[in-house]
Short mmCIF file of N, CA and C in Angstrom, two decimals:
data_model
loop_
_atom_site.label_atom_id
_atom_site.label_comp_id
_atom_site.label_asym_id
_atom_site.label_seq_id
_atom_site.Cartn_x
_atom_site.Cartn_y
_atom_site.Cartn_z
N THR A 1 106.66 84.84 106.19
CA THR A 1 106.06 84.51 104.92
C THR A 1 104.63 84.00 105.07
N CYS A 2 104.22 83.76 106.32
CA CYS A 2 102.87 83.25 106.55
C CYS A 2 102.41 83.69 107.94
N THR A 3 101.12 84.02 108.04
CA THR A 3 100.51 84.36 109.33
C THR A 3 99.33 83.44 109.56
N ASP A 4 98.59 83.68 110.64
CA ASP A 4 97.39 82.89 110.91
C ASP A 4 96.40 82.99 109.75
N GLY A 5 96.43 84.12 109.04
CA GLY A 5 95.48 84.36 107.96
C GLY A 5 95.90 83.78 106.62
N GLY A 6 97.07 83.19 106.56
CA GLY A 6 97.51 82.58 105.31
C GLY A 6 98.86 83.11 104.85
N TRP A 7 99.24 82.70 103.67
CA TRP A 7 100.54 83.08 103.12
C TRP A 7 100.55 84.56 102.74
N THR A 8 101.69 85.19 102.94
CA THR A 8 101.87 86.60 102.60
C THR A 8 102.49 86.70 101.22
N ARG A 9 101.92 87.55 100.38
CA ARG A 9 102.47 87.72 99.02
C ARG A 9 103.92 88.20 99.12
N PRO A 10 104.80 87.76 98.24
CA PRO A 10 106.22 88.16 98.30
C PRO A 10 106.43 89.67 98.35
N GLU A 11 105.64 90.44 97.62
CA GLU A 11 105.84 91.89 97.61
C GLU A 11 105.38 92.55 98.92
N ALA A 12 104.66 91.82 99.78
CA ALA A 12 104.20 92.37 101.05
C ALA A 12 105.09 91.95 102.22
N ARG A 13 106.14 91.20 101.96
CA ARG A 13 107.03 90.72 103.03
C ARG A 13 108.10 91.76 103.34
N TRP A 14 108.66 91.68 104.52
CA TRP A 14 109.71 92.62 104.93
C TRP A 14 110.73 91.89 105.80
N PRO A 15 111.96 92.38 105.83
CA PRO A 15 112.98 91.73 106.66
C PRO A 15 112.80 92.08 108.13
N GLU A 16 113.12 91.15 108.99
CA GLU A 16 113.02 91.34 110.45
C GLU A 16 114.25 90.75 111.11
N VAL A 17 114.61 91.30 112.27
CA VAL A 17 115.62 90.66 113.11
C VAL A 17 114.95 90.03 114.33
N SER A 18 113.72 90.44 114.61
CA SER A 18 112.91 89.87 115.69
C SER A 18 111.50 89.69 115.17
N ILE A 19 110.89 88.58 115.50
CA ILE A 19 109.51 88.33 115.10
C ILE A 19 108.69 88.15 116.37
N ASP A 20 107.72 89.02 116.59
CA ASP A 20 106.88 88.95 117.78
C ASP A 20 105.62 88.18 117.43
N ILE A 21 105.50 86.99 117.97
CA ILE A 21 104.37 86.12 117.65
C ILE A 21 103.55 85.92 118.92
N PRO A 22 102.28 86.32 118.94
CA PRO A 22 101.46 86.14 120.13
C PRO A 22 101.26 84.67 120.47
N VAL A 23 100.98 84.40 121.74
CA VAL A 23 100.70 83.03 122.18
C VAL A 23 99.51 82.50 121.40
N GLY A 24 99.63 81.30 120.90
CA GLY A 24 98.56 80.66 120.16
C GLY A 24 98.52 81.03 118.69
N ALA A 25 99.36 81.96 118.29
CA ALA A 25 99.39 82.37 116.88
C ALA A 25 100.40 81.52 116.12
N MET A 26 100.44 81.71 114.82
CA MET A 26 101.35 80.95 113.97
C MET A 26 102.01 81.89 112.99
N ARG A 27 103.29 81.65 112.73
CA ARG A 27 104.01 82.38 111.69
C ARG A 27 104.93 81.38 111.00
N ALA A 28 105.09 81.56 109.71
CA ALA A 28 106.14 80.85 108.98
C ALA A 28 107.11 81.94 108.55
N TYR A 29 108.38 81.70 108.75
CA TYR A 29 109.36 82.72 108.37
C TYR A 29 110.53 82.05 107.67
N GLU A 30 111.26 82.83 106.93
CA GLU A 30 112.44 82.33 106.23
C GLU A 30 113.68 82.81 106.96
N PHE A 31 114.61 81.92 107.16
CA PHE A 31 115.90 82.27 107.76
C PHE A 31 116.95 82.17 106.67
N ASP A 32 117.49 83.30 106.27
CA ASP A 32 118.53 83.30 105.23
C ASP A 32 119.89 83.16 105.90
N ALA A 33 120.52 82.03 105.70
CA ALA A 33 121.81 81.75 106.34
C ALA A 33 122.95 82.37 105.53
N VAL A 34 122.98 83.69 105.50
CA VAL A 34 123.99 84.39 104.71
C VAL A 34 125.10 85.00 105.56
N HIS A 35 124.91 85.05 106.88
CA HIS A 35 125.93 85.62 107.76
C HIS A 35 126.43 84.52 108.70
N LEU A 36 127.74 84.27 108.69
CA LEU A 36 128.33 83.23 109.53
C LEU A 36 128.12 83.56 111.00
N GLY A 37 127.95 82.52 111.80
CA GLY A 37 127.82 82.73 113.24
C GLY A 37 126.89 81.72 113.86
N ASP A 38 126.65 81.90 115.16
CA ASP A 38 125.69 81.10 115.91
C ASP A 38 124.48 81.99 116.17
N TRP A 39 123.33 81.61 115.64
CA TRP A 39 122.14 82.45 115.71
C TRP A 39 121.08 81.77 116.57
N ALA A 40 120.60 82.49 117.58
CA ALA A 40 119.58 81.95 118.49
C ALA A 40 118.19 82.16 117.92
N ILE A 41 117.40 81.12 117.94
CA ILE A 41 115.98 81.22 117.63
C ILE A 41 115.28 80.90 118.94
N HIS A 42 114.65 81.92 119.51
CA HIS A 42 114.14 81.86 120.88
C HIS A 42 112.63 82.03 120.90
N CYS A 43 111.95 81.04 121.40
CA CYS A 43 110.50 81.10 121.53
C CYS A 43 110.18 81.29 123.00
N HIS A 44 109.65 82.43 123.35
CA HIS A 44 109.52 82.79 124.76
C HIS A 44 108.07 82.98 125.19
N LYS A 45 107.18 83.21 124.27
CA LYS A 45 105.82 83.61 124.63
C LYS A 45 105.08 82.58 125.48
N SER A 46 105.13 81.30 125.12
CA SER A 46 104.38 80.33 125.90
C SER A 46 104.92 80.24 127.32
N HIS A 47 106.19 80.52 127.49
CA HIS A 47 106.77 80.48 128.82
C HIS A 47 106.16 81.56 129.71
N HIS A 48 105.86 82.72 129.15
CA HIS A 48 105.27 83.80 129.93
C HIS A 48 103.92 83.39 130.49
N THR A 49 103.14 82.67 129.72
CA THR A 49 101.78 82.38 130.14
C THR A 49 101.63 81.04 130.86
N MET A 50 102.56 80.12 130.67
CA MET A 50 102.33 78.78 131.18
C MET A 50 103.39 78.28 132.15
N ASN A 51 104.41 79.05 132.48
CA ASN A 51 105.47 78.47 133.27
C ASN A 51 105.84 79.33 134.45
N ALA A 52 106.96 79.02 135.06
CA ALA A 52 107.36 79.62 136.34
C ALA A 52 108.05 80.96 136.16
N MET A 53 107.40 81.90 135.53
CA MET A 53 108.03 83.19 135.31
C MET A 53 107.07 84.28 135.78
N GLY A 54 107.52 85.10 136.72
CA GLY A 54 106.66 86.16 137.24
C GLY A 54 107.14 87.52 136.81
N HIS A 55 106.21 88.39 136.42
CA HIS A 55 106.59 89.72 135.96
C HIS A 55 106.13 90.82 136.89
N ASP A 56 105.49 90.48 137.99
CA ASP A 56 105.08 91.50 138.94
C ASP A 56 106.09 91.63 140.07
N VAL A 57 107.26 91.08 139.90
CA VAL A 57 108.32 91.13 140.90
C VAL A 57 109.40 92.09 140.40
N PRO A 58 109.82 93.04 141.25
CA PRO A 58 110.86 93.98 140.80
C PRO A 58 112.18 93.26 140.50
N THR A 59 112.94 93.80 139.59
CA THR A 59 114.24 93.22 139.26
C THR A 59 115.25 93.49 140.36
N PHE A 60 116.14 92.54 140.58
CA PHE A 60 117.19 92.69 141.58
C PHE A 60 118.56 92.89 140.95
N ILE A 61 118.61 93.10 139.65
CA ILE A 61 119.91 93.24 139.00
C ILE A 61 120.65 94.43 139.60
N GLY A 62 121.87 94.17 140.09
CA GLY A 62 122.70 95.21 140.67
C GLY A 62 122.44 95.47 142.15
N ALA A 63 121.41 94.86 142.73
CA ALA A 63 121.08 95.12 144.13
C ALA A 63 121.82 94.17 145.06
N ASN A 64 122.14 94.65 146.25
CA ASN A 64 122.72 93.80 147.29
C ASN A 64 121.56 93.20 148.06
N LYS A 65 121.34 91.92 147.91
CA LYS A 65 120.18 91.25 148.49
C LYS A 65 120.52 90.47 149.76
N THR A 66 121.71 90.66 150.29
CA THR A 66 122.17 89.86 151.43
C THR A 66 121.21 89.94 152.61
N GLU A 67 120.87 91.14 153.06
CA GLU A 67 120.04 91.29 154.25
C GLU A 67 118.60 90.84 154.02
N VAL A 68 118.02 91.22 152.89
CA VAL A 68 116.64 90.82 152.63
C VAL A 68 116.55 89.30 152.46
N SER A 69 117.57 88.68 151.88
CA SER A 69 117.57 87.22 151.72
C SER A 69 117.59 86.53 153.08
N LYS A 70 118.37 87.06 154.02
CA LYS A 70 118.41 86.49 155.39
C LYS A 70 117.02 86.54 156.02
N LYS A 71 116.33 87.66 155.86
CA LYS A 71 114.99 87.81 156.46
C LYS A 71 114.00 86.84 155.82
N ILE A 72 114.05 86.70 154.51
CA ILE A 72 113.12 85.79 153.83
C ILE A 72 113.40 84.35 154.24
N ARG A 73 114.69 84.00 154.45
CA ARG A 73 115.04 82.62 154.83
C ARG A 73 114.53 82.25 156.22
N THR A 74 114.17 83.24 157.04
CA THR A 74 113.60 82.89 158.35
C THR A 74 112.23 82.24 158.20
N VAL A 75 111.52 82.54 157.10
CA VAL A 75 110.22 81.91 156.86
C VAL A 75 110.27 80.90 155.71
N GLN A 76 111.26 81.01 154.84
CA GLN A 76 111.43 80.08 153.72
C GLN A 76 112.91 79.70 153.64
N PRO A 77 113.33 78.67 154.40
CA PRO A 77 114.76 78.35 154.52
C PRO A 77 115.49 78.09 153.20
N ASP A 78 114.82 77.58 152.18
CA ASP A 78 115.50 77.26 150.92
C ASP A 78 115.52 78.42 149.92
N TYR A 79 115.08 79.61 150.34
CA TYR A 79 114.98 80.76 149.43
C TYR A 79 116.35 81.17 148.90
N MET A 80 116.40 81.43 147.58
CA MET A 80 117.60 82.02 146.96
C MET A 80 117.13 83.13 146.05
N ALA A 81 117.69 84.30 146.22
CA ALA A 81 117.33 85.42 145.34
C ALA A 81 117.97 85.20 143.98
N MET A 82 117.32 85.72 142.95
CA MET A 82 117.87 85.66 141.60
C MET A 82 119.20 86.40 141.60
N GLY A 83 120.10 86.01 140.74
CA GLY A 83 121.43 86.61 140.69
C GLY A 83 121.40 88.11 140.46
N ASN A 84 122.39 88.80 140.99
CA ASN A 84 122.41 90.26 140.83
C ASN A 84 123.05 90.67 139.51
N ARG A 85 123.47 89.69 138.70
CA ARG A 85 124.04 89.99 137.38
C ARG A 85 123.15 89.46 136.27
N GLY A 86 121.94 89.10 136.59
CA GLY A 86 121.05 88.50 135.61
C GLY A 86 120.69 87.10 136.06
N MET A 87 120.31 86.22 135.14
CA MET A 87 119.84 84.89 135.52
C MET A 87 120.85 83.78 135.30
N ALA A 88 121.99 84.08 134.71
CA ALA A 88 122.96 83.02 134.43
C ALA A 88 123.47 82.37 135.71
N ASP A 89 123.55 83.15 136.80
CA ASP A 89 124.01 82.58 138.07
C ASP A 89 123.15 81.38 138.48
N MET A 90 121.85 81.47 138.24
CA MET A 90 120.95 80.39 138.61
C MET A 90 121.23 79.14 137.76
N GLY A 91 121.53 79.32 136.50
CA GLY A 91 121.82 78.20 135.63
C GLY A 91 123.10 77.49 136.00
N GLU A 92 124.07 78.24 136.52
CA GLU A 92 125.34 77.64 136.91
C GLU A 92 125.17 76.67 138.06
N MET A 93 124.12 76.83 138.86
CA MET A 93 123.90 75.95 140.02
C MET A 93 123.37 74.59 139.61
N GLU A 94 122.75 74.48 138.44
CA GLU A 94 122.20 73.23 137.93
C GLU A 94 121.33 72.51 138.97
N MET A 95 120.41 73.26 139.54
CA MET A 95 119.53 72.70 140.56
C MET A 95 118.37 71.95 139.92
N PRO A 96 117.79 70.98 140.63
CA PRO A 96 116.63 70.26 140.08
C PRO A 96 115.43 71.20 139.96
N LEU A 97 114.57 70.93 138.99
CA LEU A 97 113.39 71.74 138.75
C LEU A 97 112.14 70.91 139.00
N PRO A 98 111.01 71.57 139.28
CA PRO A 98 109.76 70.82 139.38
C PRO A 98 109.47 70.11 138.05
N ASP A 99 108.76 68.99 138.11
CA ASP A 99 108.48 68.20 136.91
C ASP A 99 107.75 68.97 135.83
N ASN A 100 106.94 69.95 136.22
CA ASN A 100 106.13 70.68 135.23
C ASN A 100 106.81 71.97 134.76
N THR A 101 108.11 72.09 134.93
CA THR A 101 108.82 73.31 134.55
C THR A 101 109.80 73.03 133.42
N ILE A 102 109.76 73.87 132.39
CA ILE A 102 110.72 73.76 131.29
C ILE A 102 112.09 74.16 131.82
N PRO A 103 113.14 73.40 131.54
CA PRO A 103 114.47 73.75 132.04
C PRO A 103 115.05 74.93 131.26
N MET A 104 114.63 76.15 131.65
CA MET A 104 115.07 77.31 130.87
C MET A 104 116.51 77.71 131.18
N MET A 105 116.96 77.51 132.38
CA MET A 105 118.30 77.95 132.76
C MET A 105 119.27 76.78 132.62
N THR A 106 119.59 76.45 131.42
CA THR A 106 120.47 75.31 131.21
C THR A 106 121.34 75.56 129.99
N GLY A 107 122.47 74.96 129.98
CA GLY A 107 123.34 75.05 128.81
C GLY A 107 124.61 75.84 129.07
N TRP A 108 125.66 75.42 128.42
CA TRP A 108 126.96 76.08 128.54
C TRP A 108 127.47 76.41 127.16
N GLY A 109 128.03 77.57 127.02
CA GLY A 109 128.57 78.02 125.75
C GLY A 109 130.02 78.43 125.91
N GLN A 110 130.57 79.00 124.89
CA GLN A 110 131.99 79.35 124.92
C GLN A 110 132.29 80.49 125.88
N PHE A 111 131.27 81.20 126.38
CA PHE A 111 131.51 82.29 127.32
C PHE A 111 130.96 81.98 128.71
N GLY A 112 130.54 80.74 128.98
CA GLY A 112 130.01 80.37 130.29
C GLY A 112 128.57 79.91 130.19
N ALA A 113 127.85 80.05 131.32
CA ALA A 113 126.45 79.62 131.38
C ALA A 113 125.62 80.43 130.39
N ILE A 114 124.69 79.75 129.73
CA ILE A 114 123.82 80.42 128.76
C ILE A 114 122.48 80.68 129.43
N GLU A 115 122.17 81.97 129.63
CA GLU A 115 120.86 82.30 130.18
C GLU A 115 119.80 81.87 129.18
N MET A 116 118.75 81.28 129.67
CA MET A 116 117.64 80.83 128.84
C MET A 116 118.06 79.74 127.86
N GLY A 117 119.12 79.00 128.17
CA GLY A 117 119.64 78.00 127.25
C GLY A 117 118.66 76.92 126.86
N GLY A 118 117.70 76.60 127.73
CA GLY A 118 116.71 75.60 127.39
C GLY A 118 115.54 76.16 126.62
N MET A 119 115.61 77.45 126.30
CA MET A 119 114.48 78.11 125.67
C MET A 119 114.77 78.56 124.24
N PHE A 120 115.88 78.13 123.67
CA PHE A 120 116.13 78.51 122.29
C PHE A 120 116.93 77.45 121.57
N SER A 121 116.89 77.53 120.27
CA SER A 121 117.69 76.66 119.42
C SER A 121 118.80 77.50 118.80
N VAL A 122 119.93 76.89 118.53
CA VAL A 122 121.04 77.60 117.89
C VAL A 122 121.17 77.10 116.46
N VAL A 123 121.10 78.03 115.52
CA VAL A 123 121.34 77.72 114.11
C VAL A 123 122.79 78.11 113.85
N LYS A 124 123.60 77.14 113.47
CA LYS A 124 125.03 77.39 113.27
C LYS A 124 125.33 77.51 111.78
N VAL A 125 125.63 78.73 111.36
CA VAL A 125 125.89 79.01 109.95
C VAL A 125 127.40 79.03 109.74
N ARG A 126 127.88 78.14 108.87
CA ARG A 126 129.32 78.02 108.60
C ARG A 126 129.53 77.86 107.10
N GLU A 127 130.72 78.19 106.64
CA GLU A 127 131.09 77.90 105.26
C GLU A 127 131.47 76.43 105.17
N GLY A 128 131.17 75.82 104.04
CA GLY A 128 131.64 74.47 103.77
C GLY A 128 130.83 73.35 104.38
N LEU A 129 129.68 73.61 104.98
CA LEU A 129 128.85 72.53 105.51
C LEU A 129 127.98 71.98 104.38
N ALA A 130 127.94 70.68 104.27
CA ALA A 130 127.09 70.05 103.25
C ALA A 130 125.63 70.16 103.68
N ALA A 131 124.72 70.17 102.72
CA ALA A 131 123.29 70.31 103.00
C ALA A 131 122.77 69.19 103.89
N ASP A 132 123.38 68.01 103.82
CA ASP A 132 122.92 66.88 104.62
C ASP A 132 123.82 66.61 105.82
N ASP A 133 124.65 67.57 106.20
CA ASP A 133 125.57 67.40 107.34
C ASP A 133 124.92 67.99 108.59
N TYR A 134 124.47 67.13 109.48
CA TYR A 134 123.81 67.58 110.70
C TYR A 134 124.72 67.47 111.92
N SER A 135 126.00 67.25 111.71
CA SER A 135 126.93 67.18 112.84
C SER A 135 127.14 68.59 113.40
N ASP A 136 127.50 68.66 114.67
CA ASP A 136 127.71 69.95 115.34
C ASP A 136 129.09 70.48 114.98
N PRO A 137 129.17 71.64 114.33
CA PRO A 137 130.48 72.19 113.97
C PRO A 137 131.18 72.88 115.14
N GLY A 138 130.56 72.85 116.32
CA GLY A 138 131.15 73.54 117.48
C GLY A 138 130.75 75.00 117.51
N TRP A 139 131.23 75.69 118.53
CA TRP A 139 130.91 77.11 118.66
C TRP A 139 131.63 77.91 117.60
N TYR A 140 131.02 78.98 117.19
CA TYR A 140 131.57 79.86 116.16
C TYR A 140 132.88 80.48 116.63
N GLU A 141 133.88 80.45 115.77
CA GLU A 141 135.16 81.09 116.09
C GLU A 141 135.11 82.52 115.58
N HIS A 142 134.98 83.44 116.51
CA HIS A 142 134.82 84.86 116.16
C HIS A 142 136.10 85.42 115.56
N PRO A 143 135.99 86.20 114.50
CA PRO A 143 137.18 86.84 113.92
C PRO A 143 137.84 87.76 114.96
N GLU A 144 139.12 87.89 114.87
CA GLU A 144 139.90 88.74 115.77
C GLU A 144 139.27 90.13 115.88
N GLY A 145 139.11 90.60 117.11
CA GLY A 145 138.61 91.95 117.34
C GLY A 145 137.11 92.12 117.27
N THR A 146 136.34 91.02 117.19
CA THR A 146 134.89 91.16 117.05
C THR A 146 134.12 90.79 118.31
N VAL A 147 134.81 90.39 119.38
CA VAL A 147 134.14 90.02 120.63
C VAL A 147 134.32 91.15 121.63
N ALA A 148 133.23 91.55 122.28
CA ALA A 148 133.29 92.61 123.28
C ALA A 148 134.18 92.16 124.45
N TYR A 149 134.81 93.11 125.09
CA TYR A 149 135.65 92.81 126.24
C TYR A 149 135.53 93.96 127.24
N GLU A 150 135.90 93.67 128.48
CA GLU A 150 135.84 94.69 129.52
C GLU A 150 137.02 95.63 129.38
N TRP A 151 136.75 96.93 129.35
CA TRP A 151 137.80 97.93 129.29
C TRP A 151 138.36 98.12 130.69
N THR A 152 139.66 97.94 130.85
CA THR A 152 140.28 98.08 132.17
C THR A 152 141.25 99.25 132.24
N GLY A 153 141.38 100.00 131.15
CA GLY A 153 142.29 101.15 131.13
C GLY A 153 141.66 102.38 131.78
N ASP A 154 142.39 103.47 131.72
CA ASP A 154 141.89 104.74 132.25
C ASP A 154 140.76 105.25 131.36
N ILE A 155 139.81 105.90 131.99
CA ILE A 155 138.70 106.48 131.24
C ILE A 155 139.16 107.85 130.74
N PRO A 156 139.13 108.06 129.44
CA PRO A 156 139.58 109.35 128.90
C PRO A 156 138.60 110.47 129.24
N GLU A 157 139.11 111.67 129.26
CA GLU A 157 138.26 112.84 129.47
C GLU A 157 137.32 112.98 128.28
N PRO A 158 136.08 113.38 128.53
CA PRO A 158 135.17 113.57 127.39
C PRO A 158 135.63 114.74 126.52
N VAL A 159 135.40 114.62 125.25
CA VAL A 159 135.77 115.68 124.32
C VAL A 159 134.68 116.75 124.37
N LYS A 160 135.11 117.98 124.67
CA LYS A 160 134.16 119.09 124.74
C LYS A 160 134.68 120.22 123.88
N SER A 161 133.78 121.01 123.38
CA SER A 161 134.19 122.15 122.57
C SER A 161 133.31 123.34 122.90
N ASP A 162 133.95 124.47 123.13
CA ASP A 162 133.22 125.71 123.34
C ASP A 162 133.23 126.56 122.08
N ASP A 163 133.73 125.99 121.00
CA ASP A 163 133.83 126.71 119.74
C ASP A 163 132.44 126.81 119.10
N ALA A 164 131.99 128.02 118.87
CA ALA A 164 130.65 128.25 118.31
C ALA A 164 130.47 127.58 116.96
N LYS A 165 131.56 127.36 116.24
CA LYS A 165 131.46 126.72 114.92
C LYS A 165 131.01 125.26 115.01
N THR A 166 131.23 124.62 116.16
CA THR A 166 130.87 123.20 116.30
C THR A 166 129.55 123.01 117.04
N MET A 167 128.95 124.09 117.49
CA MET A 167 127.68 123.99 118.23
C MET A 167 126.51 124.22 117.28
N THR A 168 125.46 123.45 117.45
CA THR A 168 124.25 123.62 116.65
C THR A 168 123.13 124.02 117.60
N PRO A 169 122.65 125.26 117.50
CA PRO A 169 121.57 125.67 118.41
C PRO A 169 120.28 124.95 118.06
N ALA A 170 119.49 124.67 119.09
CA ALA A 170 118.19 124.05 118.86
C ALA A 170 117.28 125.05 118.18
N THR A 171 116.55 124.59 117.21
CA THR A 171 115.62 125.48 116.50
C THR A 171 114.20 125.04 116.80
N PRO A 172 113.29 126.02 116.95
CA PRO A 172 111.89 125.65 117.18
C PRO A 172 111.33 124.88 115.98
N HIS A 173 110.43 123.98 116.24
CA HIS A 173 109.84 123.21 115.15
C HIS A 173 108.38 122.92 115.46
N GLY A 174 107.65 122.65 114.44
CA GLY A 174 106.25 122.23 114.61
C GLY A 174 105.35 123.27 115.23
N GLY A 175 105.71 124.55 115.15
CA GLY A 175 104.85 125.58 115.71
C GLY A 175 105.05 125.81 117.20
N HIS A 176 105.95 125.07 117.84
CA HIS A 176 106.21 125.26 119.26
C HIS A 176 107.11 126.47 119.44
N LYS A 177 106.93 127.18 120.54
CA LYS A 177 107.74 128.36 120.82
C LYS A 177 108.64 128.10 122.01
N GLN A 178 109.85 128.67 121.98
CA GLN A 178 110.75 128.56 123.12
C GLN A 178 110.31 129.53 124.20
N GLY A 179 110.61 129.14 125.47
CA GLY A 179 110.38 130.05 126.59
C GLY A 179 108.99 130.00 127.00
#
């Protein structure tokens, strides 16, 4: 509803699920609490420019870092590679941080360690909360069948059809020619 340049006229506003705000910029936005749940409001930009986060390092997600970690520890004995499943593993360790570092890897939720837990606020939308009730209603109780789970059954064969009636041939478009 507002940018660095001032308030935005109501007819010029649009709905968003993510708001990208540059470092040093300002936005005012409206949060309509119409959908029940726990909603994260995450401010990440200042962390990119001012804190202990590097982006010129390749990701290790899914990699086996055992051997490379041993080699690095010969010159840096306290070295620990980032977790191979993301960053939650680091938060589970609850290690001390340098004084000038925001505690980004902190917090526990109903599914375990919360990655970036120190970097966002949770808005808890519930039915029946009074406007002046600031007590914590606890974690959102998800309706039956709405939480993702790991499939452990057999993987079914993909559905394929050689029936010409179900196939749609690609057609040339925009003046491009096939072949």
